[in-house]
Every structure is written in C-alpha cells, then in structure tokens.
PDB file of C-alpha atoms in Angstrom:
ATOM      1  CA  UNK R   1      41.813  18.304 -13.805  1.00 64.00           C
ATOM      2  CA  UNK R   2      39.684  16.683 -16.491  1.00 73.00           C
ATOM      3  CA  UNK R   3      40.140  19.677 -18.810  1.00 70.00           C
ATOM      4  CA  UNK R   4      43.920  19.471 -18.451  1.00 72.00           C
ATOM      5  CA  UNK R   5      43.927  15.723 -19.065  1.00 72.00           C
ATOM      6  CA  UNK R   6      41.691  16.138 -22.101  1.00 72.00           C
ATOM      7  CA  UNK R   7      43.840  18.910 -23.609  1.00 71.00           C
ATOM      8  CA  UNK R   8      47.027  16.897 -23.040  1.00 69.00           C
ATOM      9  CA  UNK R   9      45.434  13.833 -24.648  1.00 79.00           C
ATOM     10  CA  UNK R  10      44.403  15.875 -27.683  1.00 80.00           C
ATOM     11  CA  UNK R  11      47.942  17.224 -28.040  1.00 72.00           C
ATOM     12  CA  UNK R  12      49.310  13.690 -27.850  1.00 77.00           C
ATOM     13  CA  UNK R  13      46.878  12.510 -30.542  1.00 80.00           C
ATOM     14  CA  UNK R  14      47.852  15.345 -32.891  1.00 79.00           C
ATOM     15  CA  UNK R  15      51.538  14.605 -32.266  1.00 75.00           C
ATOM     16  CA  UNK R  16      51.148  10.855 -32.704  1.00 85.00           C
ATOM     17  CA  UNK R  17      52.581   9.157 -35.775  1.00 93.00           C
ATOM     18  CA  UNK R  18      49.257   7.872 -37.123  1.00 94.00           C
ATOM     19  CA  UNK R  19      47.584  11.284 -37.080  1.00 93.00           C
ATOM     20  CA  UNK R  20      50.677  13.237 -38.174  1.00 94.00           C
ATOM     21  CA  UNK R  21      51.312  10.909 -41.127  1.00 96.00           C
ATOM     22  CA  UNK R  22      47.643  11.008 -42.136  1.00 97.00           C
ATOM     23  CA  UNK R  23      47.483  14.808 -41.897  1.00 96.00           C
ATOM     24  CA  UNK R  24      50.655  15.082 -43.963  1.00 97.00           C
ATOM     25  CA  UNK R  25      49.171  12.892 -46.708  1.00 97.00           C
ATOM     26  CA  UNK R  26      46.005  14.965 -46.752  1.00 97.00           C
ATOM     27  CA  UNK R  27      48.007  18.191 -46.893  1.00 97.00           C
ATOM     28  CA  UNK R  28      50.270  17.048 -49.741  1.00 98.00           C
ATOM     29  CA  UNK R  29      48.218  14.619 -51.861  1.00 98.00           C
ATOM     30  CA  UNK R  30      44.470  15.081 -51.485  1.00 98.00           C
ATOM     31  CA  UNK R  31      43.973  18.137 -53.650  1.00 97.00           C
ATOM     32  CA  UNK R  32      45.614  16.511 -56.670  1.00 97.00           C
ATOM     33  CA  UNK R  33      43.795  13.213 -56.093  1.00 98.00           C
ATOM     34  CA  UNK R  34      40.432  14.994 -56.035  1.00 97.00           C
ATOM     35  CA  UNK R  35      41.134  16.186 -59.577  1.00 97.00           C
ATOM     36  CA  UNK R  36      41.227  12.543 -60.732  1.00 96.00           C
ATOM     37  CA  UNK R  37      37.768  11.185 -61.682  1.00 96.00           C
ATOM     38  CA  UNK R  38      38.903   7.678 -60.703  1.00 96.00           C
ATOM     39  CA  UNK R  39      39.706   8.820 -57.165  1.00 96.00           C
ATOM     40  CA  UNK R  40      36.390  10.643 -56.903  1.00 96.00           C
ATOM     41  CA  UNK R  41      34.517   7.534 -58.112  1.00 95.00           C
ATOM     42  CA  UNK R  42      36.405   5.501 -55.505  1.00 96.00           C
ATOM     43  CA  UNK R  43      35.477   7.988 -52.756  1.00 95.00           C
ATOM     44  CA  UNK R  44      31.812   7.912 -53.784  1.00 95.00           C
ATOM     45  CA  UNK R  45      31.685   4.117 -53.962  1.00 95.00           C
ATOM     46  CA  UNK R  46      33.365   3.719 -50.589  1.00 93.00           C
ATOM     47  CA  UNK R  47      31.091   6.343 -49.015  1.00 91.00           C
ATOM     48  CA  UNK R  48      27.990   4.360 -49.941  1.00 91.00           C
ATOM     49  CA  UNK R  49      29.503   0.984 -49.078  1.00 87.00           C
ATOM     50  CA  UNK R  50      30.322  -0.190 -52.582  1.00 81.00           C
ATOM     51  CA  UNK R  51      33.510  -1.707 -53.884  1.00 81.00           C
ATOM     52  CA  UNK R  52      34.434   1.072 -56.303  1.00 80.00           C
ATOM     53  CA  UNK R  53      36.923   1.030 -59.140  1.00 86.00           C
ATOM     54  CA  UNK R  54      40.380  -0.525 -58.848  1.00 92.00           C
ATOM     55  CA  UNK R  55      42.713   2.149 -57.520  1.00 94.00           C
ATOM     56  CA  UNK R  56      46.356   2.325 -56.559  1.00 94.00           C
ATOM     57  CA  UNK R  57      47.476   1.573 -53.025  1.00 95.00           C
ATOM     58  CA  UNK R  58      48.339   5.286 -52.769  1.00 97.00           C
ATOM     59  CA  UNK R  59      44.659   6.151 -53.236  1.00 97.00           C
ATOM     60  CA  UNK R  60      43.599   3.551 -50.670  1.00 96.00           C
ATOM     61  CA  UNK R  61      46.126   4.965 -48.202  1.00 97.00           C
ATOM     62  CA  UNK R  62      44.999   8.521 -48.945  1.00 98.00           C
ATOM     63  CA  UNK R  63      41.358   7.660 -48.255  1.00 97.00           C
ATOM     64  CA  UNK R  64      42.337   5.955 -44.993  1.00 97.00           C
ATOM     65  CA  UNK R  65      44.313   9.054 -44.033  1.00 98.00           C
ATOM     66  CA  UNK R  66      41.247  11.202 -44.643  1.00 98.00           C
ATOM     67  CA  UNK R  67      39.194   8.953 -42.421  1.00 96.00           C
ATOM     68  CA  UNK R  68      41.799   9.082 -39.634  1.00 96.00           C
ATOM     69  CA  UNK R  69      41.932  12.874 -39.703  1.00 97.00           C
ATOM     70  CA  UNK R  70      38.210  13.458 -40.216  1.00 97.00           C
ATOM     71  CA  UNK R  71      37.195  10.995 -37.519  1.00 94.00           C
ATOM     72  CA  UNK R  72      39.657  12.490 -35.027  1.00 94.00           C
ATOM     73  CA  UNK R  73      38.049  15.896 -35.468  1.00 95.00           C
ATOM     74  CA  UNK R  74      34.581  14.348 -35.438  1.00 95.00           C
ATOM     75  CA  UNK R  75      35.289  12.874 -31.996  1.00 91.00           C
ATOM     76  CA  UNK R  76      36.688  16.175 -30.740  1.00 93.00           C
ATOM     77  CA  UNK R  77      33.617  17.958 -32.062  1.00 94.00           C
ATOM     78  CA  UNK R  78      31.412  15.687 -29.970  1.00 92.00           C
ATOM     79  CA  UNK R  79      33.453  16.441 -26.846  1.00 89.00           C
ATOM     80  CA  UNK R  80      33.283  20.187 -27.448  1.00 92.00           C
ATOM     81  CA  UNK R  81      29.587  20.135 -28.388  1.00 94.00           C
ATOM     82  CA  UNK R  82      28.721  18.206 -25.211  1.00 91.00           C
ATOM     83  CA  UNK R  83      30.764  20.564 -23.003  1.00 89.00           C
ATOM     84  CA  UNK R  84      33.275  17.924 -21.974  1.00 87.00           C
ATOM     85  CA  UNK R  85      36.064  20.170 -23.236  1.00 88.00           C
ATOM     86  CA  UNK R  86      35.891  23.924 -22.713  1.00 88.00           C
ATOM     87  CA  UNK R  87      35.339  25.322 -26.199  1.00 89.00           C
ATOM     88  CA  UNK R  88      37.234  28.597 -25.677  1.00 90.00           C
ATOM     89  CA  UNK R  89      40.349  26.892 -24.296  1.00 87.00           C
ATOM     90  CA  UNK R  90      40.153  24.271 -27.039  1.00 89.00           C
ATOM     91  CA  UNK R  91      39.760  26.829 -29.829  1.00 93.00           C
ATOM     92  CA  UNK R  92      42.527  29.020 -28.426  1.00 91.00           C
ATOM     93  CA  UNK R  93      44.902  26.125 -29.033  1.00 89.00           C
ATOM     94  CA  UNK R  94      43.456  24.284 -32.028  1.00 91.00           C
ATOM     95  CA  UNK R  95      41.204  26.596 -34.092  1.00 94.00           C
ATOM     96  CA  UNK R  96      43.688  27.052 -36.936  1.00 93.00           C
ATOM     97  CA  UNK R  97      44.476  23.317 -37.087  1.00 94.00           C
ATOM     98  CA  UNK R  98      40.796  22.415 -37.187  1.00 96.00           C
ATOM     99  CA  UNK R  99      39.935  25.006 -39.807  1.00 97.00           C
ATOM    100  CA  UNK R 100      42.868  24.124 -42.093  1.00 97.00           C
ATOM    101  CA  UNK R 101      42.042  20.420 -41.925  1.00 97.00           C
ATOM    102  CA  UNK R 102      38.357  21.114 -42.564  1.00 98.00           C
ATOM    103  CA  UNK R 103      39.241  23.106 -45.687  1.00 98.00           C
ATOM    104  CA  UNK R 104      41.471  20.266 -46.919  1.00 98.00           C
ATOM    105  CA  UNK R 105      38.801  17.623 -46.316  1.00 98.00           C
ATOM    106  CA  UNK R 106      35.835  19.758 -47.376  1.00 98.00           C
ATOM    107  CA  UNK R 107      35.842  18.447 -50.995  1.00 97.00           C
ATOM    108  CA  UNK R 108      35.754  14.838 -49.763  1.00 97.00           C
ATOM    109  CA  UNK R 109      33.045  15.714 -47.262  1.00 97.00           C
ATOM    110  CA  UNK R 110      30.927  17.402 -49.939  1.00 97.00           C
ATOM    111  CA  UNK R 111      31.343  14.466 -52.316  1.00 96.00           C
ATOM    112  CA  UNK R 112      30.456  11.927 -49.641  1.00 95.00           C
ATOM    113  CA  UNK R 113      27.461  13.918 -48.461  1.00 96.00           C
ATOM    114  CA  UNK R 114      26.203  14.193 -52.033  1.00 96.00           C
ATOM    115  CA  UNK R 115      26.604  10.442 -52.492  1.00 95.00           C
ATOM    116  CA  UNK R 116      24.744   9.691 -49.262  1.00 94.00           C
ATOM    117  CA  UNK R 117      22.079  12.322 -49.852  1.00 95.00           C
ATOM    118  CA  UNK R 118      22.429  13.922 -46.415  1.00 95.00           C
ATOM    119  CA  UNK R 119      24.681  16.221 -44.404  1.00 94.00           C
ATOM    120  CA  UNK R 120      25.344  13.976 -41.428  1.00 93.00           C
ATOM    121  CA  UNK R 121      28.878  12.913 -42.366  1.00 94.00           C
ATOM    122  CA  UNK R 122      31.412  14.589 -40.093  1.00 97.00           C
ATOM    123  CA  UNK R 123      28.812  17.017 -38.768  1.00 97.00           C
ATOM    124  CA  UNK R 124      30.645  17.379 -35.447  1.00 96.00           C
ATOM    125  CA  UNK R 125      33.852  18.121 -37.345  1.00 97.00           C
ATOM    126  CA  UNK R 126      31.868  20.733 -39.266  1.00 98.00           C
ATOM    127  CA  UNK R 127      30.580  22.140 -35.970  1.00 98.00           C
ATOM    128  CA  UNK R 128      34.064  22.755 -34.588  1.00 97.00           C
ATOM    129  CA  UNK R 129      35.241  24.043 -37.976  1.00 98.00           C
ATOM    130  CA  UNK R 130      32.478  26.682 -37.888  1.00 98.00           C
ATOM    131  CA  UNK R 131      33.371  27.536 -34.298  1.00 97.00           C
ATOM    132  CA  UNK R 132      37.046  27.714 -35.297  1.00 96.00           C
ATOM    133  CA  UNK R 133      36.378  30.034 -38.218  1.00 96.00           C
ATOM    134  CA  UNK R 134      34.295  32.331 -36.011  1.00 95.00           C
ATOM    135  CA  UNK R 135      36.874  32.232 -33.210  1.00 94.00           C
ATOM    136  CA  UNK R 136      39.717  33.097 -35.601  1.00 93.00           C
ATOM    137  CA  UNK R 137      37.733  35.959 -37.135  1.00 92.00           C
ATOM    138  CA  UNK R 138      37.114  37.382 -33.678  1.00 90.00           C
ATOM    139  CA  UNK R 139      40.769  37.097 -32.644  1.00 87.00           C
ATOM    140  CA  UNK R 140      42.469  37.725 -35.999  1.00 79.00           C
ATOM    141  CA  UNK R 141      43.592  41.298 -35.381  1.00 71.00           C
ATOM    142  CA  UNK R 142      43.712  41.398 -31.600  1.00 71.00           C
ATOM    143  CA  UNK R 143      45.038  37.925 -30.819  1.00 80.00           C
ATOM    144  CA  UNK R 144      44.510  36.362 -27.419  1.00 82.00           C
ATOM    145  CA  UNK R 145      47.407  37.890 -25.523  1.00 84.00           C
ATOM    146  CA  UNK R 146      46.137  39.310 -22.223  1.00 86.00           C
ATOM    147  CA  UNK R 147      45.699  43.097 -22.451  1.00 85.00           C
ATOM    148  CA  UNK R 148      47.968  45.170 -20.262  1.00 90.00           C
ATOM    149  CA  UNK R 149      50.695  42.523 -20.044  1.00 93.00           C
ATOM    150  CA  UNK R 150      54.124  43.540 -21.324  1.00 94.00           C
ATOM    151  CA  UNK R 151      55.219  41.825 -24.559  1.00 90.00           C
ATOM    152  CA  UNK R 152      58.679  40.467 -25.294  1.00 93.00           C
ATOM    153  CA  UNK R 153      60.714  42.211 -27.971  1.00 93.00           C
ATOM    154  CA  UNK R 154      60.817  39.728 -30.844  1.00 92.00           C
ATOM    155  CA  UNK R 155      63.113  40.635 -33.691  1.00 92.00           C
ATOM    156  CA  UNK R 156      63.186  38.725 -36.959  1.00 90.00           C
ATOM    157  CA  UNK R 157      66.767  38.755 -38.196  1.00 92.00           C
ATOM    158  CA  UNK R 158      65.683  37.395 -41.580  1.00 92.00           C
ATOM    159  CA  UNK R 159      63.212  39.869 -43.086  1.00 86.00           C
ATOM    160  CA  UNK R 160      60.691  38.387 -45.477  1.00 89.00           C
ATOM    161  CA  UNK R 161      60.258  39.651 -49.011  1.00 88.00           C
ATOM    162  CA  UNK R 162      57.418  42.168 -49.185  1.00 82.00           C
ATOM    163  CA  UNK R 163      55.361  39.765 -51.315  1.00 78.00           C
ATOM    164  CA  UNK R 164      55.180  37.138 -48.525  1.00 72.00           C
ATOM    165  CA  UNK R 165      54.977  39.242 -45.361  1.00 62.00           C
ATOM    166  CA  UNK R 166      51.634  38.884 -43.616  1.00 63.00           C
ATOM    167  CA  UNK R 167      50.087  36.413 -46.075  1.00 59.00           C
ATOM    168  CA  UNK R 168      50.048  33.233 -43.979  1.00 53.00           C
ATOM    169  CA  UNK R 169      46.742  31.729 -42.883  1.00 51.00           C
ATOM    170  CA  UNK R 170      48.277  29.235 -40.460  1.00 47.00           C
ATOM    171  CA  UNK R 171      50.573  29.345 -37.484  1.00 45.00           C
TER     172      UNK R 171
END
C-alpha cells in the first residue's frame, strides 16, 4: 500500500504545475543561459551564498526552476536510496525522466560543486541518475514487457523520415 501511495504521489508531483513549469523552463532555457558568463557568475555566487551580479528576472526564475527540479529529484533519491520506494518499480516508470533532467541540470551541478569545492550538492539526485542510466542500458533493447505475453499490433499511419526514425532518447 505504501509503495502505491508513494508512486501515485510522485506522479502527482511530476504532473503538478510548479514542477511542470520548472521542468519546461529548464528544458527550453537553461542551455542557452549557461552560455552567458553573467548567468554562470550568478549561479556561482548564489551557490556559495553571495549576492551575485544583477541579473534579469528571467535568470532568477530559471535558477529557481532548477532548484525546484533538482530538489524534487534529490528527495526522490533519498527515498529510493533508503528503500522506502522500490527502486526497480520506480526506475521502470521514471528512469528516462530522471536521466534527462540530470543531463539538463548537470552543467549547473558541476558549476555549483566547483564553487563549493565538494560533490555533495544533489548527490541523491546523482545516485538515481546513475541508477537510471544503468537501468535504461539494461532494458534498452529488450524493454520491460513481460516475455511470453502477446503484444498488440501497433501500426504507425504516419511513417517517419528515415533520418529521424529510431533516434529519440526519451519516451
């Protein structure tokens, strides 16, 4: 019962407006912002508790979004690490989401860790990202569909151009 409640709560958090909006900002804006030395200086200053340079409200919002997303996965990492949530069931559902968000936030994590001089920032997020990467590698070709169970016939009526077929890294 607790596992079901936990998994439902996680799904609700990922579907909630705060997390969804934050994840969208990270997905669409973070990479470009990390190319700006002013944003990087702001990230460093905020990581060590300083005031940092004056930045736009967009940069402030982007940093807050990163914290929302990173902290959500940090908390989930603690639950998985402590065995409160079954890791295999959790990864079956969320491995690709965790890994994609880790890759998006990895530059911020690296910058913050360098500024702090240690690797403790978001270490539980890192833990489930490593587990996710390993889980996806193990299941990449075979999937998780139970062996011996009949599959539905799924026909794509809109064939993809050859250049895009089979290139996606997310679901």
